[in-house]
Amino acid sequence: MTEKTQEEEILGKAYDSRLMKRLLVYIKPYKKYVILAILLNIFVAAFGPLRPFLTKIAIDDYILNSNYNGLKIIALLLFASLILQAIIQYFLTYYTQYLGQRTLYDIRTQIFEHIQKLALKYFDRTPIGRIVTRATNDVESLNELFSSGIVMVFSDIFIIIWILVFMFSMDIPLSLVTLSVLPVLIYGTFLFRKKVRETYRDVRFHLARLNSYMQEHVTGMSVVQIFRKEKDEFKKFSNINADHRDANIRSIFYYAIFFPTVELLSSIAIALIIWYGGGEVIQGAVKLGDLFAFIQFTEMFFRPIRDLSEKYNILQTSMASSERIFKLLDNQTFIKDPEEPVKLNGVKGDIQFKDVWFAYDDDNYVLKNINFSIKPGEVVAIVGHTGAGKSTLINILTRFYDIRKGSILLDGIDIRQINKKDLRKYISIVLQDVFLFSGTIESNINMDNDEISIEQVISAAKTVGADKFISNLPNKYQEEVKERGATLSVGQKQLISFTRALAYDPKILILDEATSSIDTEAENLIKSAIEKLLIGRTAIVIAHRLSTIQNADKIIVLHKGEIREIGNHQELLAKRGIYYKLYQLQYKDQEIIKTI
Amino acid sequence: MKNLLTLKKYFLKYKTKLFLGIVFILISNSMTVILPILLKDAIDELQRNTTSAILLKYAGLIVGTSIVGGIFRYSIRQTIIVVSREIEYDLRGDFWSHIQKLPLRYFQNNSTGNIMSHATNDINAIRSFIGPAVMYSIDTSIRLLIVVAIMMSMNFSLTIYALLPLPFLSYGVYRVGKLIHEKYVKIQENFSQLTTRAQENFSGIRVIKSFVREENEIKRWRELSKEFLRKNMNLIRIQAMITPILTVITGISIIVVIWIGGGKVINGEMSLGEIAAFVAYLSILIWPVIAFGWVMNIIQQAEASMKRLNKIFSEPYEIDDSEKTDLSIKELKGEIEFNNVSFRYSDNLPKVLNNINLKIPIGSTLAVIGHTGSGKTSLINLIPRLYDVTDGEVKIDGKNVKEIPLDILRTNIAVVQQESFLFSDTVNGNLSYGLRTIDIDKVKEVSRIANFDKDVETFTKGYETMVGERGITFSGGQKQRASLARALAADPKILILDDSFSAVDTQTEERILKNLKEFMKNRTSIIISHRISTVKDADNIIVIHNETIAEQGTHNELVALNGIYADLHYKQLLEKELEELN
């Protein structure tokens, strides 16, 4: 039962004026056009009821008076009104839908822009799939509200009003008699909507159960098969499948009863027109053409009433999504830029960590009291066992996260005094897990930055030795890169990410080395690429290669969030401490391969 | 239509109900067509100075036929549409029972999303065909025939003029419907591009932020979003035509009746009542004519969906009992043998295992060690026939596994897979998965062995706690221990643990291994692991390297061998030292 109430909460979000007000803000830029559309709708709504009125004239004034020319004029008038209505209707629909789509476009970009500004902390805590849903599906579910909901309400209401106007102008008592079925029709329609809503909820619930059963068991099919439970599972499946069927069959009932009822009501109205109206005709109070017109009117009421009753559903679904969207837009997990930032005009590359403490959450410090400094042009290797805090060190230097205590200085300036954009312009990061975007090789190297020319891209690729394999691709630098670089090897992806970093020519380079690849040829390529990359830069390397460590000016040994040893390779080996153990565990094998 | 013939057997199953439905359609239509005649008579009466009693009679008849027609209209939905739901149920059941029997290979080559789309979208398209499409096409044809006959009997030429626009309406709806479907597919494609882009951006947000490319990403999102807007407008351009087309074509028919029919009244060829009847008939015909074009589209879509489903239905089971199966085998003892076994996942992929020879005596423990991707899991998958060997044979108790009935084979082997998978059910339900009936004592016992009982005690509802999406989320270690307990509860003759302790800390692991020792007496067991601590006590240890067995022996023998195993052993000792260092 808890499942059911959850489902109901999702579907049953009631109208909320606060949310509605916020939603209406989005149509403000198009206010003039919306008002115009509404006015046009009011006008065009009159055409439908106009035709039965003309029919009446045709019958009473011309057919019954044997005036063929008059009849022809009326027929032409009818035809003209029909064409005019169709044309206006087409452009009106197109136009309102366009406004709706524009609004959705605005919301979609606003959400995306907002997400781009959110700090990494938000992405750590929120499943990617959920963020994607906000920017896509949730926006789509506002579609009906914006594209038809707001404007069409006026259309439906005015169609009803126009019919009433025409009816009462023709004959008041006959109007009242005919309209006597209207309350029942309105009540019935709304009752039907309510019932359908309920059964729809029921169907949705069973459908969700069915889908999640199948989803789950397709994923876990190996468990089903290993335990040889196919027969038992099929029984379970059949029960859920049957519940779904029965819920659907229950909902058939309401449709089965509703449509005949509407037909019956319209028959009753026609019967009333024949009986009462006919009686008046006999007495000469009503003309025969009026009966014709009224019979046609009775059929016109149904559509606007049905449409109005659907509007409530549209409101409901849009409430739930808009609440989720606004919650995201209200999220202010930003890393703030300083109010009066220090402008950077070139950077020397002097880095200092002073008493730095950092925790991702609460008091679980992953970095404790970190102190070290790097002189311009120095290469520093960071080593440590898994969970020592190496990656965290990188994260805080580029302000992906802000530190808790202490300070990090770049050329003597606290990095919190610098705009993130400026800071990151001078620091490039090469991550262990190379992330390639769908696009071309070129766009993955220059990251779609027009300021980096194709010549610069090629020259950077040549420097790191990536040019060779890229030139061998059918389309060279324009070769398509699939999502996540699926068609490229691990080594190739790494070379691309080195080229990317080099093309940006950063003053400071942060390199998270991937654990050495098995293929020796690729390994040699990567090794020399790294050497080229480090020339003339301040660099911090999370090292996995012996060669990188040996070439470093300084090695910092992190262990459980603290700096335990600092020195060069030989000094640290002689110490026989943590570095010595790490060397045995991670780097010694590379030496063996080398000597062989 | 070729593929839709598959549905014949389902239709035959419900032939009585369907036949009744068709009878109801006939009756309700014969009521519907009376109303315009009544209208005609009433209006003609009015021109002849009638009495209000006669008018009342007509009014009564109008309501009366409407009531009778309504009752049968209700019954149509209760038969034909209900049958469509019944067939949907049968079809989905057949689909599922087929899917369940497909080999693991199928699930590795087809994404869950893909399979789900067949189970939902395709079956749904077929359901729409069976229900609404069948109902409306029969209804339409019958109604069209009767109404046209009546209209013609009243006035032949007017009937032709009035009905002339209607085929255009039908064809228009068909064309527009088709176009809408095409445009809609394009929109869906674009929407999934949007989703992919968002997914990619949010996953790569670190790279984007570190290269300060946010502005550019926003630009690219705007472009894609604009494209989506454009595709939507393409659809709307067509969709917006529907109402105007309906208005014009139906309107023209009525105008024709009033104009030409009016002329005929003036000439005295027709009565005013007949005009009223014509107008009424047109309004009765409009919906079926629209439905006709609409139904054509549904049939086409259903045919495409049925084709996709038939493709799945023709997927072979691959692994199943065959004529070679020896039905006399009722139980297994647990001696396992690999004879020159080679295996590859498909013909165009390299071998994963090459010429493996191995014997595992009853009651012994074999440990398997090797790098990621060396083929350890492939090796053990061959025993319960999750895959079949490419060459050679796997034997249990001297019998080729292909000869052992699948029921006997799999119920006697329990595998704890690398990726623990629990169902969203209670803890109890999950742990007794391999049992015929839920046995709480047994569940408690195996929980104790798997060191999972202490965890369960901390849950508020104990063994009745829900697991998964709608319940509590287990840690990796809890999942692994729960899957172990589930395997133990099945009381297998052969127990296979595929890296089942990777998320369990070493102390807990040691405790579980100690408990297992007692349980594994008289049972054959295979343990795959990366950790030396897990495997060191096994009776026999094999190291898989380069698709074959590189080293074999007990812990001490392998350490003395000074090869791959010894190196791994040494490194893990170092790691332990580092971890303990403060």
PDB file of C-alpha atoms in Angstrom, chain B residues 323-408:
ATOM      1  CA  GLU B 323      17.251 -35.380 -27.030  1.00  0.00           C
ATOM      2  CA  LYS B 324      20.736 -36.005 -25.569  1.00  0.00           C
ATOM      3  CA  THR B 325      19.443 -35.211 -22.082  1.00  0.00           C
ATOM      4  CA  ASP B 326      19.634 -38.210 -19.763  1.00  0.00           C
ATOM      5  CA  LEU B 327      16.401 -37.971 -17.790  1.00  0.00           C
ATOM      6  CA  SER B 328      17.500 -40.765 -15.444  1.00  0.00           C
ATOM      7  CA  ILE B 329      19.858 -38.321 -13.700  1.00  0.00           C
ATOM      8  CA  LYS B 330      18.048 -37.237 -10.556  1.00  0.00           C
ATOM      9  CA  GLU B 331      20.885 -35.916  -8.406  1.00  0.00           C
ATOM     10  CA  LEU B 332      24.478 -34.767  -8.514  1.00  0.00           C
ATOM     11  CA  LYS B 333      27.369 -35.715  -6.275  1.00  0.00           C
ATOM     12  CA  GLY B 334      29.675 -32.912  -7.309  1.00  0.00           C
ATOM     13  CA  GLU B 335      32.775 -34.171  -9.054  1.00  0.00           C
ATOM     14  CA  ILE B 336      33.718 -31.673 -11.747  1.00  0.00           C
ATOM     15  CA  GLU B 337      36.013 -32.201 -14.682  1.00  0.00           C
ATOM     16  CA  PHE B 338      37.173 -29.940 -17.519  1.00  0.00           C
ATOM     17  CA  ASN B 339      38.440 -31.812 -20.573  1.00  0.00           C
ATOM     18  CA  ASN B 340      40.332 -29.723 -23.149  1.00  0.00           C
ATOM     19  CA  VAL B 341      37.849 -26.926 -22.677  1.00  0.00           C
ATOM     20  CA  SER B 342      38.077 -23.878 -24.915  1.00  0.00           C
ATOM     21  CA  PHE B 343      35.632 -21.012 -24.996  1.00  0.00           C
ATOM     22  CA  ARG B 344      34.923 -17.869 -26.939  1.00  0.00           C
ATOM     23  CA  TYR B 345      31.941 -15.543 -26.688  1.00  0.00           C
ATOM     24  CA  SER B 346      31.328 -15.490 -30.416  1.00  0.00           C
ATOM     25  CA  ASP B 347      32.960 -16.665 -33.613  1.00  0.00           C
ATOM     26  CA  ASN B 348      34.615 -13.364 -34.361  1.00  0.00           C
ATOM     27  CA  LEU B 349      36.056 -12.851 -30.887  1.00  0.00           C
ATOM     28  CA  PRO B 350      39.339 -14.321 -29.605  1.00  0.00           C
ATOM     29  CA  LYS B 351      39.340 -17.289 -27.259  1.00  0.00           C
ATOM     30  CA  VAL B 352      38.884 -16.472 -23.596  1.00  0.00           C
ATOM     31  CA  LEU B 353      39.828 -19.939 -22.419  1.00  0.00           C
ATOM     32  CA  ASN B 354      42.145 -22.257 -24.251  1.00  0.00           C
ATOM     33  CA  ASN B 355      42.474 -25.962 -23.627  1.00  0.00           C
ATOM     34  CA  ILE B 356      41.669 -26.082 -19.940  1.00  0.00           C
ATOM     35  CA  ASN B 357      42.090 -29.434 -18.160  1.00  0.00           C
ATOM     36  CA  LEU B 358      41.051 -29.625 -14.573  1.00  0.00           C
ATOM     37  CA  LYS B 359      39.638 -32.030 -12.043  1.00  0.00           C
ATOM     38  CA  ILE B 360      37.803 -31.006  -8.880  1.00  0.00           C
ATOM     39  CA  PRO B 361      37.120 -33.973  -6.569  1.00  0.00           C
ATOM     40  CA  ILE B 362      33.916 -34.246  -4.520  1.00  0.00           C
ATOM     41  CA  GLY B 363      34.048 -32.203  -1.331  1.00  0.00           C
ATOM     42  CA  SER B 364      37.188 -30.290  -2.272  1.00  0.00           C
ATOM     43  CA  THR B 365      37.730 -26.573  -2.648  1.00  0.00           C
ATOM     44  CA  LEU B 366      39.270 -25.081  -5.746  1.00  0.00           C
ATOM     45  CA  ALA B 367      40.499 -21.502  -5.767  1.00  0.00           C
ATOM     46  CA  VAL B 368      40.895 -19.484  -8.962  1.00  0.00           C
ATOM     47  CA  ILE B 369      43.206 -16.499  -9.171  1.00  0.00           C
ATOM     48  CA  GLY B 370      44.008 -14.259 -12.115  1.00  0.00           C
ATOM     49  CA  HIS B 371      43.979 -10.715 -13.461  1.00  0.00           C
ATOM     50  CA  THR B 372      40.766  -8.916 -14.324  1.00  0.00           C
ATOM     51  CA  GLY B 373      39.577 -10.218 -17.668  1.00  0.00           C
ATOM     52  CA  SER B 374      41.655 -13.365 -17.564  1.00  0.00           C
ATOM     53  CA  GLY B 375      38.601 -15.575 -17.964  1.00  0.00           C
ATOM     54  CA  LYS B 376      37.842 -16.688 -14.412  1.00  0.00           C
ATOM     55  CA  THR B 377      34.149 -15.898 -14.619  1.00  0.00           C
ATOM     56  CA  SER B 378      33.891 -17.445 -18.084  1.00  0.00           C
ATOM     57  CA  LEU B 379      35.367 -20.620 -16.637  1.00  0.00           C
ATOM     58  CA  ILE B 380      32.786 -21.053 -13.903  1.00  0.00           C
ATOM     59  CA  ASN B 381      29.878 -19.961 -16.141  1.00  0.00           C
ATOM     60  CA  LEU B 382      30.406 -23.145 -18.122  1.00  0.00           C
ATOM     61  CA  ILE B 383      29.531 -25.379 -15.173  1.00  0.00           C
ATOM     62  CA  PRO B 384      25.824 -24.428 -14.720  1.00  0.00           C
ATOM     63  CA  ARG B 385      25.658 -23.926 -18.508  1.00  0.00           C
ATOM     64  CA  LEU B 386      25.137 -20.190 -18.460  1.00  0.00           C
ATOM     65  CA  TYR B 387      27.244 -20.559 -21.568  1.00  0.00           C
ATOM     66  CA  ASP B 388      28.155 -23.724 -23.451  1.00  0.00           C
ATOM     67  CA  VAL B 389      31.756 -24.634 -24.241  1.00  0.00           C
ATOM     68  CA  THR B 390      33.169 -23.938 -27.701  1.00  0.00           C
ATOM     69  CA  ASP B 391      35.370 -27.045 -27.636  1.00  0.00           C
ATOM     70  CA  GLY B 392      35.970 -29.858 -25.194  1.00  0.00           C
ATOM     71  CA  GLU B 393      33.593 -30.861 -22.436  1.00  0.00           C
ATOM     72  CA  VAL B 394      32.655 -30.058 -18.889  1.00  0.00           C
ATOM     73  CA  LYS B 395      31.620 -33.110 -16.882  1.00  0.00           C
ATOM     74  CA  ILE B 396      29.912 -33.556 -13.558  1.00  0.00           C
ATOM     75  CA  ASP B 397      30.081 -37.023 -11.973  1.00  0.00           C
ATOM     76  CA  GLY B 398      31.548 -38.200 -15.278  1.00  0.00           C
ATOM     77  CA  LYS B 399      28.533 -36.974 -17.294  1.00  0.00           C
ATOM     78  CA  ASN B 400      28.760 -34.155 -19.830  1.00  0.00           C
ATOM     79  CA  VAL B 401      26.764 -31.214 -18.426  1.00  0.00           C
ATOM     80  CA  LYS B 402      24.834 -31.086 -21.696  1.00  0.00           C
ATOM     81  CA  GLU B 403      23.348 -34.481 -20.847  1.00  0.00           C
ATOM     82  CA  ILE B 404      22.218 -33.487 -17.376  1.00  0.00           C
ATOM     83  CA  PRO B 405      18.649 -32.115 -17.202  1.00  0.00           C
ATOM     84  CA  LEU B 406      18.894 -28.330 -16.757  1.00  0.00           C
ATOM     85  CA  ASP B 407      16.579 -28.489 -13.730  1.00  0.00           C
ATOM     86  CA  ILE B 408      18.871 -30.952 -11.930  1.00  0.00           C
TER      87      ILE B 408
END
